[in-house]
């Protein structure tokens, strides 16, 4: 369900940026690049895309919500490799905007990585892992509607990215932080709209 080895977040960004060629990149190419069994890497990349300036493209937040929902549901079901429907894998992203988003993310990622390390790894086993995943599933159901409220979808994606980063780095403290934020985001978005 969760990945046993740790990975640097910047390595995931490096892998993705190295494969970007041409004017567009298909979602299928992103999956191939990061590995069909790397649920956390894929969740991180897709949620970071929605956190970056690329989220200004209409429909990106909704697409990321669908992708993350599918990934988390498969993780909870215990699948060993990622399955995405053809309608999703054929979707294409602008290479220029994707690379711009990756470059924009480099500085905050480098800053955050200095504080991450494997700790409280017991939180990455059932049943503890289920609570943040259930909250993420619930959050993704609302993310398409968040496109109406500027930056709220980016905020939700950033919290999902924190959880994915905790899975990659096996950092239980980051997992707890993401769990707290996952609980707060819906309330914050509600009051932001009022």
mmCIF file with all atom_site columns, C-alpha atoms in Angstrom, residues 139 142 146 149 152 155 183-194:
data_model
loop_
_atom_site.group_PDB
_atom_site.id
_atom_site.type_symbol
_atom_site.label_atom_id
_atom_site.label_alt_id
_atom_site.label_comp_id
_atom_site.label_asym_id
_atom_site.label_entity_id
_atom_site.label_seq_id
_atom_site.pdbx_PDB_ins_code
_atom_site.Cartn_x
_atom_site.Cartn_y
_atom_site.Cartn_z
_atom_site.occupancy
_atom_site.B_iso_or_equiv
_atom_site.pdbx_formal_charge
_atom_site.auth_seq_id
_atom_site.auth_comp_id
_atom_site.auth_asym_id
_atom_site.auth_atom_id
_atom_site.pdbx_PDB_model_num
ATOM 1  C CA . UNK A 1 139 ? -11.500 16.512 -0.453 1.00 0.00 ? 139 UNK A CA 1
ATOM 2  C CA . UNK A 1 142 ? -15.063 19.012 -3.693 1.00 0.00 ? 142 UNK A CA 1
ATOM 3  C CA . UNK A 1 146 ? -13.099 24.864 -5.819 1.00 0.00 ? 146 UNK A CA 1
ATOM 4  C CA . UNK A 1 149 ? -13.011 30.206 -5.639 1.00 0.00 ? 149 UNK A CA 1
ATOM 5  C CA . UNK A 1 152 ? -8.793  27.279 -3.024 1.00 0.00 ? 152 UNK A CA 1
ATOM 6  C CA . UNK A 1 155 ? -4.609  25.101 -1.319 1.00 0.00 ? 155 UNK A CA 1
ATOM 7  C CA . UNK A 1 183 ? -9.226  18.443 8.486  1.00 0.00 ? 183 UNK A CA 1
ATOM 8  C CA . UNK A 1 184 ? -8.986  22.253 8.330  1.00 0.00 ? 184 UNK A CA 1
ATOM 9  C CA . UNK A 1 185 ? -9.084  22.923 4.551  1.00 0.00 ? 185 UNK A CA 1
ATOM 10 C CA . UNK A 1 186 ? -12.827 22.279 4.002  1.00 0.00 ? 186 UNK A CA 1
ATOM 11 C CA . UNK A 1 187 ? -13.712 24.569 6.908  1.00 0.00 ? 187 UNK A CA 1
ATOM 12 C CA . UNK A 1 188 ? -11.308 27.279 5.678  1.00 0.00 ? 188 UNK A CA 1
ATOM 13 C CA . UNK A 1 189 ? -12.702 27.144 2.134  1.00 0.00 ? 189 UNK A CA 1
ATOM 14 C CA . UNK A 1 190 ? -16.264 27.336 3.466  1.00 0.00 ? 190 UNK A CA 1
ATOM 15 C CA . UNK A 1 191 ? -15.536 30.458 5.518  1.00 0.00 ? 191 UNK A CA 1
ATOM 16 C CA . UNK A 1 192 ? -13.547 31.941 2.647  1.00 0.00 ? 192 UNK A CA 1
ATOM 17 C CA . UNK A 1 193 ? -16.635 31.726 0.437  1.00 0.00 ? 193 UNK A CA 1
ATOM 18 C CA . UNK A 1 194 ? -18.987 33.249 3.008  1.00 0.00 ? 194 UNK A CA 1
#
